[in-house]
Coordinates of C-alpha atoms and ligand atoms in Angstrom, one line a residue:
X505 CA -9.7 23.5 -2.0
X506 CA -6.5 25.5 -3.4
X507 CA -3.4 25.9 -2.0
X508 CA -2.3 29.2 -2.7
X509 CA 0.4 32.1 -2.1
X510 CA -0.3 35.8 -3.4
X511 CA 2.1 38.2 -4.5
X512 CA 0.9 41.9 -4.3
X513 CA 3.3 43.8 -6.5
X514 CA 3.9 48.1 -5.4
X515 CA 5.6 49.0 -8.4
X516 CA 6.9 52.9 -6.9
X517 CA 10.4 53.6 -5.1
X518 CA 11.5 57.0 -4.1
X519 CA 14.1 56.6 -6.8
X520 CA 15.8 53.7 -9.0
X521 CA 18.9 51.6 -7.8
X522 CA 21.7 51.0 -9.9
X523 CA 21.5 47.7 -10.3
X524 CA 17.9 47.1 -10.1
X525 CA 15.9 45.4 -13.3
X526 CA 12.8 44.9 -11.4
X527 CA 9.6 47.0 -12.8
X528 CA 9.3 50.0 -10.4
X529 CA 8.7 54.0 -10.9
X530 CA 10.8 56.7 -9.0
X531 CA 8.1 58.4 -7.3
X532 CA 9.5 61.5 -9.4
X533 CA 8.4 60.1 -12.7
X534 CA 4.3 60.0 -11.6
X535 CA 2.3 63.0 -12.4
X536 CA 1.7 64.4 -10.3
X537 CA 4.5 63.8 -8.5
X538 CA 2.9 60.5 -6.3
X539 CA 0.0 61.7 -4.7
X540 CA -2.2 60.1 -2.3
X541 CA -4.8 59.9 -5.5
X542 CA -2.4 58.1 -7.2
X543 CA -1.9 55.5 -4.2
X544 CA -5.9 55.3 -4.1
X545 CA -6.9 54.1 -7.5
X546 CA -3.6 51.5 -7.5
X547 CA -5.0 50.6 -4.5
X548 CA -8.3 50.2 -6.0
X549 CA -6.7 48.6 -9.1
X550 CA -5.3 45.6 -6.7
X551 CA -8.6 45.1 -5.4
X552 CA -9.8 44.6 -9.2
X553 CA -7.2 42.6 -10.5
X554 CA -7.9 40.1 -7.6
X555 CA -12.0 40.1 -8.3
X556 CA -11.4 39.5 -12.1
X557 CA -8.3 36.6 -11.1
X558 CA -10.8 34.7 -8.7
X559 CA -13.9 35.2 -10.9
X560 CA -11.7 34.0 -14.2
X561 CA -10.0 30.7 -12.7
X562 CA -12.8 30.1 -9.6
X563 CA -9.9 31.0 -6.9
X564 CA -12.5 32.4 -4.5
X565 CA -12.3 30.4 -1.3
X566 CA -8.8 29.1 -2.0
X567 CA -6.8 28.4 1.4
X568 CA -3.8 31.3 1.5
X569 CA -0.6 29.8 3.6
X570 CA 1.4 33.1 2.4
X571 CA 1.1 36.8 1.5
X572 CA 4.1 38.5 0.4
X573 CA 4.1 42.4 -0.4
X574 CA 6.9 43.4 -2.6
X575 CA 8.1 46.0 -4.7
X576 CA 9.2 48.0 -6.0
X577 CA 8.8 50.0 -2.0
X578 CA 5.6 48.8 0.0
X579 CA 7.4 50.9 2.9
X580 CA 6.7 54.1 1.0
X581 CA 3.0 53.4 0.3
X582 CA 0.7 55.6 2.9
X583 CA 0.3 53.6 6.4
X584 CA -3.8 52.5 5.4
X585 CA -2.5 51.8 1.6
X586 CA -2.9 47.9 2.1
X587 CA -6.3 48.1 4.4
X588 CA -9.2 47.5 1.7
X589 CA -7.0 44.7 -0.1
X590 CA -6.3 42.9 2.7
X591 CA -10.2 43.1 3.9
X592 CA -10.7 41.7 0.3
X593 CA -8.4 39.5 0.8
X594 CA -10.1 37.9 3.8
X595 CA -13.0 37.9 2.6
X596 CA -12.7 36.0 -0.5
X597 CA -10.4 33.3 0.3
X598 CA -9.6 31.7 3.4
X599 CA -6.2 32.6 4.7
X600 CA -4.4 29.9 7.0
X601 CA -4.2 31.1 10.9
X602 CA -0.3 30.2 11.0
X603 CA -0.1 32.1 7.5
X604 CA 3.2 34.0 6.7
X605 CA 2.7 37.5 5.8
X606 CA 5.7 39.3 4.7
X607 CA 6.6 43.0 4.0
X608 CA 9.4 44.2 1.8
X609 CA 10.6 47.3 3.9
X610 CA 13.9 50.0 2.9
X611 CA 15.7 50.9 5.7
X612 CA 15.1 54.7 5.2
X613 CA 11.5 54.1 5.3
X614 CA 11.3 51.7 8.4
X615 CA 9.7 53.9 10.8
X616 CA 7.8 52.8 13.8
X617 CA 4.3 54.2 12.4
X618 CA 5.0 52.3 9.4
X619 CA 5.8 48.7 11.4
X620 CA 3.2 49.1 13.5
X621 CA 0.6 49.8 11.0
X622 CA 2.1 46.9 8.7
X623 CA 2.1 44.5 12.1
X624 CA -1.9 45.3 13.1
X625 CA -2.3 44.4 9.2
X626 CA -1.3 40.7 9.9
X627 CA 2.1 40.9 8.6
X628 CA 4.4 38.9 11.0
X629 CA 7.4 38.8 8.6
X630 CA 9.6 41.4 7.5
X631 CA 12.3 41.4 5.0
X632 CA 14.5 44.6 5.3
X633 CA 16.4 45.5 1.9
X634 CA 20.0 46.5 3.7
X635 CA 21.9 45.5 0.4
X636 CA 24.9 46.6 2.6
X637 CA 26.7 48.4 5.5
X638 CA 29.1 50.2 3.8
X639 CA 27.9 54.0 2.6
X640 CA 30.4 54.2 -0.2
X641 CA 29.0 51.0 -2.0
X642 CA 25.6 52.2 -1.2
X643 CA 25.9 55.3 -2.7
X644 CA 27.6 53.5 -6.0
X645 CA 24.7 51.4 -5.7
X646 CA 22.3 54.3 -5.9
X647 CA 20.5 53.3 -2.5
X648 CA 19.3 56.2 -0.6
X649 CA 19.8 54.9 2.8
X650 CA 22.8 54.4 5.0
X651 CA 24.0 51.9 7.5
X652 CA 22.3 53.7 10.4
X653 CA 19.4 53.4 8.8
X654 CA 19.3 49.7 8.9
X655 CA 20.1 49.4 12.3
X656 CA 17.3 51.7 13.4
X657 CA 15.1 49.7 10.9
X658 CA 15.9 46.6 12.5
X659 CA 15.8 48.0 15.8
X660 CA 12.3 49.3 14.9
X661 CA 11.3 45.8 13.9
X662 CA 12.1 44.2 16.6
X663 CA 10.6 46.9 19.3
X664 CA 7.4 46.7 17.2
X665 CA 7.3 43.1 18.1
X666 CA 8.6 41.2 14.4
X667 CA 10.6 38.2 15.3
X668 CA 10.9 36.7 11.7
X669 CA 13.1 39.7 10.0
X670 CA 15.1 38.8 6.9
X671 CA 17.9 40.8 5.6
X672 CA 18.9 41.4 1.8
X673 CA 22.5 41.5 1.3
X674 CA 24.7 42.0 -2.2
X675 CA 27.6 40.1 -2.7
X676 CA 30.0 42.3 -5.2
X677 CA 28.8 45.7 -5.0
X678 CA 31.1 47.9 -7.6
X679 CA 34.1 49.1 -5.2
X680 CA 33.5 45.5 -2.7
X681 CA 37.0 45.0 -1.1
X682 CA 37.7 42.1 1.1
X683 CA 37.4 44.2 4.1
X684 CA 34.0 45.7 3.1
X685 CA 33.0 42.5 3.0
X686 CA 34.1 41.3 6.0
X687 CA 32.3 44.0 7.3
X688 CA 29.0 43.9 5.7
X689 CA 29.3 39.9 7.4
X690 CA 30.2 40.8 10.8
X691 CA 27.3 43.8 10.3
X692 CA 24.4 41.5 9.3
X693 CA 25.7 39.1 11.8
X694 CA 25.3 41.4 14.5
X695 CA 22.0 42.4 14.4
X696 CA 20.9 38.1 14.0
X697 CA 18.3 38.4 11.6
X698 CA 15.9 35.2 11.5
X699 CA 16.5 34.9 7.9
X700 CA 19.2 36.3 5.6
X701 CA 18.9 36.5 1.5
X702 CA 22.5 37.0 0.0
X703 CA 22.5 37.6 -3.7
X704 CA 25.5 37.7 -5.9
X705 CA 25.6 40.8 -8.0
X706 CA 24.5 40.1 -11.5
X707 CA 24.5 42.6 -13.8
X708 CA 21.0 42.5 -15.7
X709 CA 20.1 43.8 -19.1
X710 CA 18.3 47.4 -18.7
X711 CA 20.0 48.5 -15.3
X712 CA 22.6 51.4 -15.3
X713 CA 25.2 49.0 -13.9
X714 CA 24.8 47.6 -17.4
X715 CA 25.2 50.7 -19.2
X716 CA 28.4 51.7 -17.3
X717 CA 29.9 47.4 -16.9
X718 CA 29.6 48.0 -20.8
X719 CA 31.2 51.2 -20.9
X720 CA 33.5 50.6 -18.8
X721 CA 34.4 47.1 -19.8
X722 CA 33.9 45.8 -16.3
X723 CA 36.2 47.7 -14.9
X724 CA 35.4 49.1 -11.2
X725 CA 33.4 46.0 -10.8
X726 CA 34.2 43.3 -8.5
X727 CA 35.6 40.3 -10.5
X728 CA 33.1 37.3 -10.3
X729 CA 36.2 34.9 -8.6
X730 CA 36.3 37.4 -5.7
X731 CA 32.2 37.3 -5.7
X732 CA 32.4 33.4 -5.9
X733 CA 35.1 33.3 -3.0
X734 CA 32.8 36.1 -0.7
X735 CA 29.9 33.7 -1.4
X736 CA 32.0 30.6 -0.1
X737 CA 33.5 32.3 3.0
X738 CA 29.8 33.7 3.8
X739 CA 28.3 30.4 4.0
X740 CA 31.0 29.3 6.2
X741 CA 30.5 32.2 8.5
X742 CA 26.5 31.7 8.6
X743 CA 27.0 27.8 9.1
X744 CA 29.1 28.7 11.9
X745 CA 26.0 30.6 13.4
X746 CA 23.7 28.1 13.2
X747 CA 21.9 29.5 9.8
X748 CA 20.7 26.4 7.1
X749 CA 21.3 27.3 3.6
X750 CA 18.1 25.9 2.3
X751 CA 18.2 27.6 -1.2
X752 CA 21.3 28.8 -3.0
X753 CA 20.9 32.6 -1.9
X754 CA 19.1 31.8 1.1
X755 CA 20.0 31.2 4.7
X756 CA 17.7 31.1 7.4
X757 CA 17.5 29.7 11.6
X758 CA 15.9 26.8 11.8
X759 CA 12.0 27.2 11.6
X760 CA 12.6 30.6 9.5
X761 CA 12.5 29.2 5.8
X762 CA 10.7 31.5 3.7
X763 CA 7.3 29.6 3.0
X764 CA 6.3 32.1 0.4
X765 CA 9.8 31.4 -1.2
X766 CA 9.5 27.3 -0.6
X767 CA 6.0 27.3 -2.6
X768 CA 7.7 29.0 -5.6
X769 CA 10.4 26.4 -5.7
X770 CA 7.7 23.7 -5.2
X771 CA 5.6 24.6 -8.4
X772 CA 3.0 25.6 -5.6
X773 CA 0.1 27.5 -7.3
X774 CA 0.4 31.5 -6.7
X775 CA -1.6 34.6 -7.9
X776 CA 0.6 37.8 -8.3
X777 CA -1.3 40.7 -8.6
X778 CA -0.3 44.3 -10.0
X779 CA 2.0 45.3 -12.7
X780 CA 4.8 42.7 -13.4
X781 CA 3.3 39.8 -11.1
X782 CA 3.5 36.6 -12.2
X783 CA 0.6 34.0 -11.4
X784 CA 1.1 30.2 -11.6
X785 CA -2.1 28.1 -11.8
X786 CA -2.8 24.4 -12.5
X787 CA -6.0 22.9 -13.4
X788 CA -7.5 19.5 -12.9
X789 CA -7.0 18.4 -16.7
X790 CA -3.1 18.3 -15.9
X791 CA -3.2 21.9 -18.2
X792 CA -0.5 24.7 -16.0
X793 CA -0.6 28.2 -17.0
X794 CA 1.7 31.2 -15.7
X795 CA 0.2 34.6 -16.7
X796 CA 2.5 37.5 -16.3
X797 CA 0.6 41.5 -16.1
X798 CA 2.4 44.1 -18.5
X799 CA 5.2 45.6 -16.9
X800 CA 3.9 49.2 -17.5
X801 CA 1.2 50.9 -15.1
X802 CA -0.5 52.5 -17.6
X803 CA -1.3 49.4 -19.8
X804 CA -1.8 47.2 -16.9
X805 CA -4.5 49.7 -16.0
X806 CA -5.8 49.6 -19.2
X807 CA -5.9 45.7 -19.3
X808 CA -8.4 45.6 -15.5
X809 CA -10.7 48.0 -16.8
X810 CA -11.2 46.4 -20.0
X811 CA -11.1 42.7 -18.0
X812 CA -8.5 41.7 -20.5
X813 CA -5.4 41.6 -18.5
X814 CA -3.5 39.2 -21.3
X815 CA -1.8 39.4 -24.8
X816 CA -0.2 41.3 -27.2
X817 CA 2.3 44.6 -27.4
X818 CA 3.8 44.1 -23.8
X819 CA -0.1 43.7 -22.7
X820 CA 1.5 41.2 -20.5
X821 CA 1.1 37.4 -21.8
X822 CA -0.2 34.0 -20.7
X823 CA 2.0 30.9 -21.5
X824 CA 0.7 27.8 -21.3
X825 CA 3.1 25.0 -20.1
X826 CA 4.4 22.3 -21.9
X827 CA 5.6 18.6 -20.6
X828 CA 9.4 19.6 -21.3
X829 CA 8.5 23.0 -19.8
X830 CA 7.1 21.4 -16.5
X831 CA 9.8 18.8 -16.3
X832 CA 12.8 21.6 -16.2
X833 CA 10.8 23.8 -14.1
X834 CA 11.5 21.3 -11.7
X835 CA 15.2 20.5 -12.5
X836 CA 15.7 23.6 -11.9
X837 CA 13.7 24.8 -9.3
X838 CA 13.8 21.9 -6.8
X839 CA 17.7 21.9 -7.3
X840 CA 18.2 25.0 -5.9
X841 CA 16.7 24.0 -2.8
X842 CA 19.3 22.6 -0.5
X843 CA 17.2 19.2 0.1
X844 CA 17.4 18.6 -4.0
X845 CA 15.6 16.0 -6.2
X846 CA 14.8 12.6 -5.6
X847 CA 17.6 11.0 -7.5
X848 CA 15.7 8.3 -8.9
X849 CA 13.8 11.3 -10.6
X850 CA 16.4 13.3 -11.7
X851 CA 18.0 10.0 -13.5
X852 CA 14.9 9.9 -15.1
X853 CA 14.1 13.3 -16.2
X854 CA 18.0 13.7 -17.4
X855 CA 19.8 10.7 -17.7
X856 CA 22.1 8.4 -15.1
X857 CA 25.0 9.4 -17.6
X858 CA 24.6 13.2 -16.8
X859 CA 24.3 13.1 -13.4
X860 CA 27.6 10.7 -12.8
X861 CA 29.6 13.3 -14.7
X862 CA 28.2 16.2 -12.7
X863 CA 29.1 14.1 -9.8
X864 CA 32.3 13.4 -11.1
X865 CA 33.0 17.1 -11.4
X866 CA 32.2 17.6 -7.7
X867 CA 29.4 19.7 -8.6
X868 CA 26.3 17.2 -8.0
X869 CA 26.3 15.2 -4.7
X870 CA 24.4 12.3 -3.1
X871 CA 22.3 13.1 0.0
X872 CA 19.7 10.1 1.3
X873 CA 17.6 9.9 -1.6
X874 CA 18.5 13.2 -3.5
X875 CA 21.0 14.9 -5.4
X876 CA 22.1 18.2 -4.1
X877 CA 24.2 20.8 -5.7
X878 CA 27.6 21.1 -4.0
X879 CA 28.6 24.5 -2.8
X880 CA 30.3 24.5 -5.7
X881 CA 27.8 23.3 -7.8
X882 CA 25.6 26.0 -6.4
X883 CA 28.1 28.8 -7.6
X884 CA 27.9 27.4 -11.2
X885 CA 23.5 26.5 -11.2
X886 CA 22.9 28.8 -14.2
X887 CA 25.4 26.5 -16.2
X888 CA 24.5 23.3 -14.9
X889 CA 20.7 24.2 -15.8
X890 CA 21.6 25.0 -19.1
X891 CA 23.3 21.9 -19.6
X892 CA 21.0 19.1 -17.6
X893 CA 17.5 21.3 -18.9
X894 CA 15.6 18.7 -21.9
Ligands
LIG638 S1 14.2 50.0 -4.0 FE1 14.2 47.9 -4.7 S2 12.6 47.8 -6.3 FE2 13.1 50.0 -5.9 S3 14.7 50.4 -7.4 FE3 15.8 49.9 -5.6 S4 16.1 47.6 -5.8 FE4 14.6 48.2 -7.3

């Protein structure tokens, strides 16, 4: 039988972040302006997409060790939005009875209704998007909610019963001083979330941080030394608390690792349904595929009514891997992870010779069996990938 994760992807938001290149639509820009009818046939679409996926690559039955709903908002979606897909769901494979079940929630939209509805769903994980504390930088940022809004979010989870809440946090917000930072530690340090995800601002392609960074020159933006030294002092602060960095941006208590997170950097198998979502499948011929849906509701809709969902003028595509693609998937997948690759392997996959100089350069280190990115290694992964990737 399968192993699999899904990925259920709600591609609306009340309105777009700054910073934000993932494929969502301000509720403004639906027509009309996002109406329950609109909700209903993505809802319906979801339900579709997953028949065609588990007819197409014979997924029905598959055993499900994690649901994660992300966005985009799931929080804004109407309290019954996930009901019919997550009967589906149930009915057509055969989800784990320890299975994690997470919820992307933003704090403005964290209401008690909502978690409670979410919680008799079967989610029992809930990752709030706080970003950070301070309302200056989350204005800049183009959030909509404010600190208090995370602590009654957080508060709402945990009165609604959610023990395994995870936090998003932003190193290097435009405007980040040391003692917003400080503060946005001590914040998310206060409330003792099970799991914390702190990202270091990067400023993608497409965003309006882009537009103005290139503008602007970079100026107003927080230099990337002061990000890398937040990052450092951060980890010190979480070690000190007990929280295991077990991926480069992720820190959880022990027991709270992300499992939905763990499979991805695994090569687990996953199907990621709705516009945007990614799935990764491997067959028993050895042959890997990772299909990715069109990043445009309209053509993704197009693509399940016509059962095509693949190909051609941002139809979405379907790659097909390669040996060299497979081997620096998991370079550079597994080396994120703070447990690292088997050495042995690595030395294989990239040579003895690399590895000693990375080692050398106090970026690589040994631990038992593995190499593992130093802390400083970690800061630099995108340019040790590029170099060590065949
Ligand atoms: S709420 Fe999340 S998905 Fe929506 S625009 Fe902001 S960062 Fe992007």
């Amino acid at each position: 039988m399968k192993e699999l994760s899904i990925y259920i992807h709600t591609p609306f938001c009340k309105s777009k972040c700054n910073y934000c290149s993932f494929y969502s639509i301000p509720l403004s820009k639906l027509k009309p302006a996002g109406n329950s009818a609109d909700f209903e046939q993505y809802a319906g679409l979801l339900i579709k997409e997953t028949e065609i996926m588990s007819e197409k690559y014979s997924l029905e039955g598959s055993h499900i060790n994690s649901i994660y709903l992300g966005g985009g908002t799931p929080s804004i979606m109407p309290v019954n939005f996930f009901d019919n897909l997550m009967d589906y769901i149930r009915k057509s494979f055969k989800i784990a009875e320890d299975a994690e079940i997470t919820a992307e929630i933003n704090p403005e939209s964290g209401d008690l209704e909502k978690l409670y509805a979410l919680k008799s769903l079967g989610v029992n994980r809930l990752s709030i998007g706080a970003q950070s504390f301070d309302d200056g930088a989350l204005k800049t940022a183009g959030r909509i909610h404010n600190k208090n809004d995370i602590y009654n979010a957080a508060n709402n989870a945990k009165k609604a019963g959610f023990k395994n809440i995870s936090l998003d946090l932003i190193i290097g917000l435009p405007g980040q001083t040391e003692d917003i930072f400080y503060n946005d530690a001590r914040a998310i340090l206060d409330i003792e979330p099970a799991h914390i995800s702190a990202y270091m601002l990067s400023i993608e392609k497409g965003t309006k941080f882009y537009k103005i960074y290139d503008e602007k020159n970079g100026a107003g933006f927080t230099p990337e030394e002061n990000i890398a030294e937040y990052y450092e002092i951060l980890c010190g602060l979480l070690a000190e608390k007990s929280y295991i960095r077990y991926e480069i941006s992720n820190f959880s208590k022990a027991g709270y690792e992300s499992r939905h997170n763990i499979n991805y950097w695994n090569r687990g198998e996953y199907l990621g349904i709705g516009p945007s979502a990614s799935s990764f499948l491997k067959f028993e011929d050895g042959k890997e595929i990772r299909k990715t849906n069109a990043s445009d509701l309209d053509k993704y809709a197009d693509n399940i009514s016509k059962k095509t969902g693949d190909n051609k003028n941002g139809r979405g595509f379907i790659e097909i891997l390669t040996e060299k693609d497979k081997i620096n998937e998991e370079i550079f997948l597994t080396l994120r992870t703070a447990s690292g690759i088997n050495a042995k392997r690595l030395s294989e996959l990239a040579g003895q010779e690399v590895i000693d100089k990375f080692i050398k350069e106090g970026l690589m280190q040994n631990f038992k069996e593995n190499i593992i990115l130093t802390l400083k290694g970690a800061l630099l992964s995108s340019e040790i990938f590029a170099r060590i990737m065949i």
